[in-house]
mmCIF file of C-alpha atoms in Angstrom:
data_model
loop_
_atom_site.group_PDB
_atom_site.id
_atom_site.type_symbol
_atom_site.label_atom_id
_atom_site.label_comp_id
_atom_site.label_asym_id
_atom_site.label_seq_id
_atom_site.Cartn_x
_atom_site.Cartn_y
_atom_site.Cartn_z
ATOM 1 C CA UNK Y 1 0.000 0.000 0.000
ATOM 2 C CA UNK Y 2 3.219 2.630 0.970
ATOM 3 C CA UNK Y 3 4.378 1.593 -2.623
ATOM 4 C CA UNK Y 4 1.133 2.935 -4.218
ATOM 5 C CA UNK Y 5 0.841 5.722 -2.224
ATOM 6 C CA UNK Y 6 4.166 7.095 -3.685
ATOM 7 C CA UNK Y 7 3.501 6.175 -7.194
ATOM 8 C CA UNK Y 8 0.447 8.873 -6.830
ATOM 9 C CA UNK Y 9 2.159 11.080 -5.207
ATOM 10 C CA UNK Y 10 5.286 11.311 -8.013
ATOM 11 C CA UNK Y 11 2.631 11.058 -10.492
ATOM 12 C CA UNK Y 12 1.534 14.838 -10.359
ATOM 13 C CA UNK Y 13 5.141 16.078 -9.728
ATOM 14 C CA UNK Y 14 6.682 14.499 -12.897
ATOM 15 C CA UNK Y 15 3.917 15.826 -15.131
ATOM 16 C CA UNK Y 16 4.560 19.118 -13.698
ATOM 17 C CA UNK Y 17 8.331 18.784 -14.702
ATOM 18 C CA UNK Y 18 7.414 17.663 -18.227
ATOM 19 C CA UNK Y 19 4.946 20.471 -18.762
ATOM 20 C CA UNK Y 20 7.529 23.149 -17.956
ATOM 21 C CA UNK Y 21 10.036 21.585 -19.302
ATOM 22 C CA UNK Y 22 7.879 21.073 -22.603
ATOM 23 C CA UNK Y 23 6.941 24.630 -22.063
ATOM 24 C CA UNK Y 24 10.705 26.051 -21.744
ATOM 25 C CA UNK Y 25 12.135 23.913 -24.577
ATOM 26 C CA UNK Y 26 9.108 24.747 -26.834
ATOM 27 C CA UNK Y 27 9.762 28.264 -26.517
ATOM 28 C CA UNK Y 28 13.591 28.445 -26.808
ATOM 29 C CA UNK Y 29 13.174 26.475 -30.706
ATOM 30 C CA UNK Y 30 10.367 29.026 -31.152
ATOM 31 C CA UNK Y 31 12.645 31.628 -30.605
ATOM 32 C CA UNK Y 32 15.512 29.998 -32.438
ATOM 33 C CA UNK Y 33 13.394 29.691 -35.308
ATOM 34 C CA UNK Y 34 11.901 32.966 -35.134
ATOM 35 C CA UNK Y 35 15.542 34.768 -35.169
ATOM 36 C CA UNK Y 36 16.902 32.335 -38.565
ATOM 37 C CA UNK Y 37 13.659 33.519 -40.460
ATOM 38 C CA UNK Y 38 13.981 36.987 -39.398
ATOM 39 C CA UNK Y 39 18.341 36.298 -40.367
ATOM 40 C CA UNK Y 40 17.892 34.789 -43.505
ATOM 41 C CA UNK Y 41 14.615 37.923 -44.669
ATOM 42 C CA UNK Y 42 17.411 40.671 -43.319
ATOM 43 C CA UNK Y 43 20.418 38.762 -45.751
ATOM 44 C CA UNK Y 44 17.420 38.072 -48.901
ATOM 45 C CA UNK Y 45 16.929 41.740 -48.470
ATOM 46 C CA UNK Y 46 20.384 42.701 -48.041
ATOM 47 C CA UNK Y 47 21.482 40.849 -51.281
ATOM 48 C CA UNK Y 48 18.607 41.921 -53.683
ATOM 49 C CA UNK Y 49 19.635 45.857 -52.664
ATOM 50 C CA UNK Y 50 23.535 44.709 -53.803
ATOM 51 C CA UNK Y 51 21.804 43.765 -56.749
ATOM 52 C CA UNK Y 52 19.738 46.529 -57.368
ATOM 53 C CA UNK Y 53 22.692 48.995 -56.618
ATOM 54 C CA UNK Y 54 25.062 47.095 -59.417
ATOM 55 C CA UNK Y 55 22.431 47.037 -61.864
ATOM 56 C CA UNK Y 56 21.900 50.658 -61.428
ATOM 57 C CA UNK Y 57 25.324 51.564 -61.552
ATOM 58 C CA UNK Y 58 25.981 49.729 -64.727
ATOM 59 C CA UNK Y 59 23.002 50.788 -66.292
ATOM 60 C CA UNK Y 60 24.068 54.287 -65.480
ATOM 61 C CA UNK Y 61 27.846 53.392 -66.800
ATOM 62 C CA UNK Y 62 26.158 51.756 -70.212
ATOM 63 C CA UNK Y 63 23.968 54.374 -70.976
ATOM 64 C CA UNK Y 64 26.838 57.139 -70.430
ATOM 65 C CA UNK Y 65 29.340 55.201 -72.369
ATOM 66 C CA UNK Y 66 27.189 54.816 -75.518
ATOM 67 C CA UNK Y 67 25.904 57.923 -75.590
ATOM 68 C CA UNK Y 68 29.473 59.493 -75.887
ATOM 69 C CA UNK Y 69 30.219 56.393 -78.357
ATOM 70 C CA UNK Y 70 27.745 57.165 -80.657
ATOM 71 C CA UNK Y 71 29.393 60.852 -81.235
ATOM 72 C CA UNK Y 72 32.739 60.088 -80.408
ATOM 73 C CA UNK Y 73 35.940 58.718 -82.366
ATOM 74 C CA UNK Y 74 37.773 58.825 -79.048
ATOM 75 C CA UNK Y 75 37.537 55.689 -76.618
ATOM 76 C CA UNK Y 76 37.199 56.312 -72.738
ATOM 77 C CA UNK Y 77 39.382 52.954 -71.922
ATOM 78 C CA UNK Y 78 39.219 53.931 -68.288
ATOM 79 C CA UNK Y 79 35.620 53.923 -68.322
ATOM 80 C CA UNK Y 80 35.144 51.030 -70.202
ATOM 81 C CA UNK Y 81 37.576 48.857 -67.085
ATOM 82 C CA UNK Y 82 34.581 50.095 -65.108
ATOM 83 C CA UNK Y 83 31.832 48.725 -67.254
ATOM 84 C CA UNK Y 84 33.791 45.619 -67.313
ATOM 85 C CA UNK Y 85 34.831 45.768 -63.483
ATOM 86 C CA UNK Y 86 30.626 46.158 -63.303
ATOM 87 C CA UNK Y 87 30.370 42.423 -65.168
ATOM 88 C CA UNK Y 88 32.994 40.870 -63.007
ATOM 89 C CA UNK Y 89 30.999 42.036 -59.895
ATOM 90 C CA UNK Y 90 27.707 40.329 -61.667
ATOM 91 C CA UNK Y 91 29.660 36.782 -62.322
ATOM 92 C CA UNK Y 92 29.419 36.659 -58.525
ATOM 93 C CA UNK Y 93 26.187 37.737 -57.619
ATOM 94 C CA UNK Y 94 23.823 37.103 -61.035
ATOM 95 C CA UNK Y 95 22.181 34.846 -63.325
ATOM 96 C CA UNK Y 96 24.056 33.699 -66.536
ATOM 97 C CA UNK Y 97 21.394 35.483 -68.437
ATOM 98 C CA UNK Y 98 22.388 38.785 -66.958
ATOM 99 C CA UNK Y 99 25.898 38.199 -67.048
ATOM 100 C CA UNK Y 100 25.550 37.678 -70.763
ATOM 101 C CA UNK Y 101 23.004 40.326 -71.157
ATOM 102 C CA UNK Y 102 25.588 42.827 -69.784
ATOM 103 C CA UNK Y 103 28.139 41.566 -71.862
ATOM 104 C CA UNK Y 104 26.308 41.938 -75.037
ATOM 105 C CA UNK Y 105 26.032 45.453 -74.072
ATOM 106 C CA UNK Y 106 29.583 45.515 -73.904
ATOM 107 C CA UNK Y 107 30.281 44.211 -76.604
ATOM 108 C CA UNK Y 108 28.162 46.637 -78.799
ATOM 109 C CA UNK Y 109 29.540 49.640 -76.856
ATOM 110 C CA UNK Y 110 32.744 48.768 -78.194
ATOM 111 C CA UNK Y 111 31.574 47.910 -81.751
ATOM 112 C CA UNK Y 112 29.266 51.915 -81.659
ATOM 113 C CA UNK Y 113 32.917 53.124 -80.773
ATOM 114 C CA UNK Y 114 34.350 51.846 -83.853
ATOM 115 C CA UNK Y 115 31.735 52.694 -86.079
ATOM 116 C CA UNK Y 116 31.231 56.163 -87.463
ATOM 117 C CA UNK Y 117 29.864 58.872 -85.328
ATOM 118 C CA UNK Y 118 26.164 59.420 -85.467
ATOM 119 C CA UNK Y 119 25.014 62.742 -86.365
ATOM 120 C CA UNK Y 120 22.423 64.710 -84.061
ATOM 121 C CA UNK Y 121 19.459 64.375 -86.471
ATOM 122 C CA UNK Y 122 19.727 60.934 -87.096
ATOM 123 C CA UNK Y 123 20.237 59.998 -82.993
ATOM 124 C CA UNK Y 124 16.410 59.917 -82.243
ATOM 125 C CA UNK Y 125 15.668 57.566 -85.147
ATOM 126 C CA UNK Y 126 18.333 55.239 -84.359
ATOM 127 C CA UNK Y 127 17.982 54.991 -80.697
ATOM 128 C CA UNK Y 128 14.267 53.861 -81.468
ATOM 129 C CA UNK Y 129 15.416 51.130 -83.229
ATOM 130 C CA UNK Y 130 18.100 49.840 -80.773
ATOM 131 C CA UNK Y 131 17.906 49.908 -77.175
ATOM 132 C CA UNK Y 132 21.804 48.604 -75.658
ATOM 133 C CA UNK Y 133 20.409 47.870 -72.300
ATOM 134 C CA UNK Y 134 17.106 46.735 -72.937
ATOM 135 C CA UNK Y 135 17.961 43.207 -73.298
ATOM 136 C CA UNK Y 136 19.665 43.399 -69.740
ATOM 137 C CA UNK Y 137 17.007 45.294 -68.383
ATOM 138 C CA UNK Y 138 14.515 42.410 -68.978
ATOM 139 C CA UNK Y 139 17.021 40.189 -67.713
ATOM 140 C CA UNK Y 140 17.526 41.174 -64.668
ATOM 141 C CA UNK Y 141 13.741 42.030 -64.350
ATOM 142 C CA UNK Y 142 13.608 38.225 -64.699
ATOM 143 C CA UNK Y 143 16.161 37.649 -61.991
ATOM 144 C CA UNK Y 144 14.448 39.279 -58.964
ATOM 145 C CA UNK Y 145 11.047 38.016 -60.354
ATOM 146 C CA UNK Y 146 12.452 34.653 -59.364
ATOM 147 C CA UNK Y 147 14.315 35.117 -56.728
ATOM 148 C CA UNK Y 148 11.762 33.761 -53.760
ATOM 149 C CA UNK Y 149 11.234 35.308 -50.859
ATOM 150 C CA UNK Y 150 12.733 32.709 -48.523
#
């Protein structure tokens, strides 16, 4: 009878325990897992800004470079190690189809420098019909279209 008497007695006690200690572990992995989400949004967010700010600044350094190649003879070299400096920085952190977007814009930077110069009247018609950057500018629209938000 003494034996059953402690069995009932432990009984409540030990469910106590495991309810707290349910209670205490349930809320540190809550935590845990709370802080990794709110890690990983604050590094998704972090890397599609890098992206936005290299896009920007080569789409700034593109635009420049073939506007003054359409009406110059004269290469900027300097300028173009930037553009291309620009494309290393996306073989790190882009798509394939951006990194070869950007280098197709490149490319025909360099090919409108060694072509003739373009004459003032005949810049709006030929700017409707090409576009340099529009090619990467769908790219990388594509890019942070699919990038989930993890």
């Amino acid at each position: 009878m003494r034996n059953d008497r402690m069995n009932t007695i432990y009984a409540p006690a030990f469910a106590a325990f495991g309810g707290s200690a349910f209670g205490a572990i349930s809320t540190i992995v809550t935590g845990w897992m709370s802080r990794r989400r709110r890690l990983r949004e604050r590094h998704h967010a972090h890397a599609t800004s890098k992206r936005e700010k290299l896009y920007r600044s080569f789409i700034e350094e593109a635009s420049r470079l073939y506007a003054d190649a359409l009406t110059s003879d004269k290469s900027e070299i300097p300028a173009l190690v930037n553009l291309y400096a620009l494309i290393g920085r996306m073989r790190i952190l882009s798509d394939d189809g951006v990194v070869h977007a950007a280098e197709r814009a490149g490319r025909l930077i360099i090919e409108t420098y060694l072509a003739p110069n373009t004459s003032f009247v005949d810049l709006p018609g030929f700017l409707e019909e090409m576009d340099p950057l529009r090619e990467f500018g769908e790219a990388c629209r594509r890019e942070m279209h699919a990038i989930p938000l993890r």
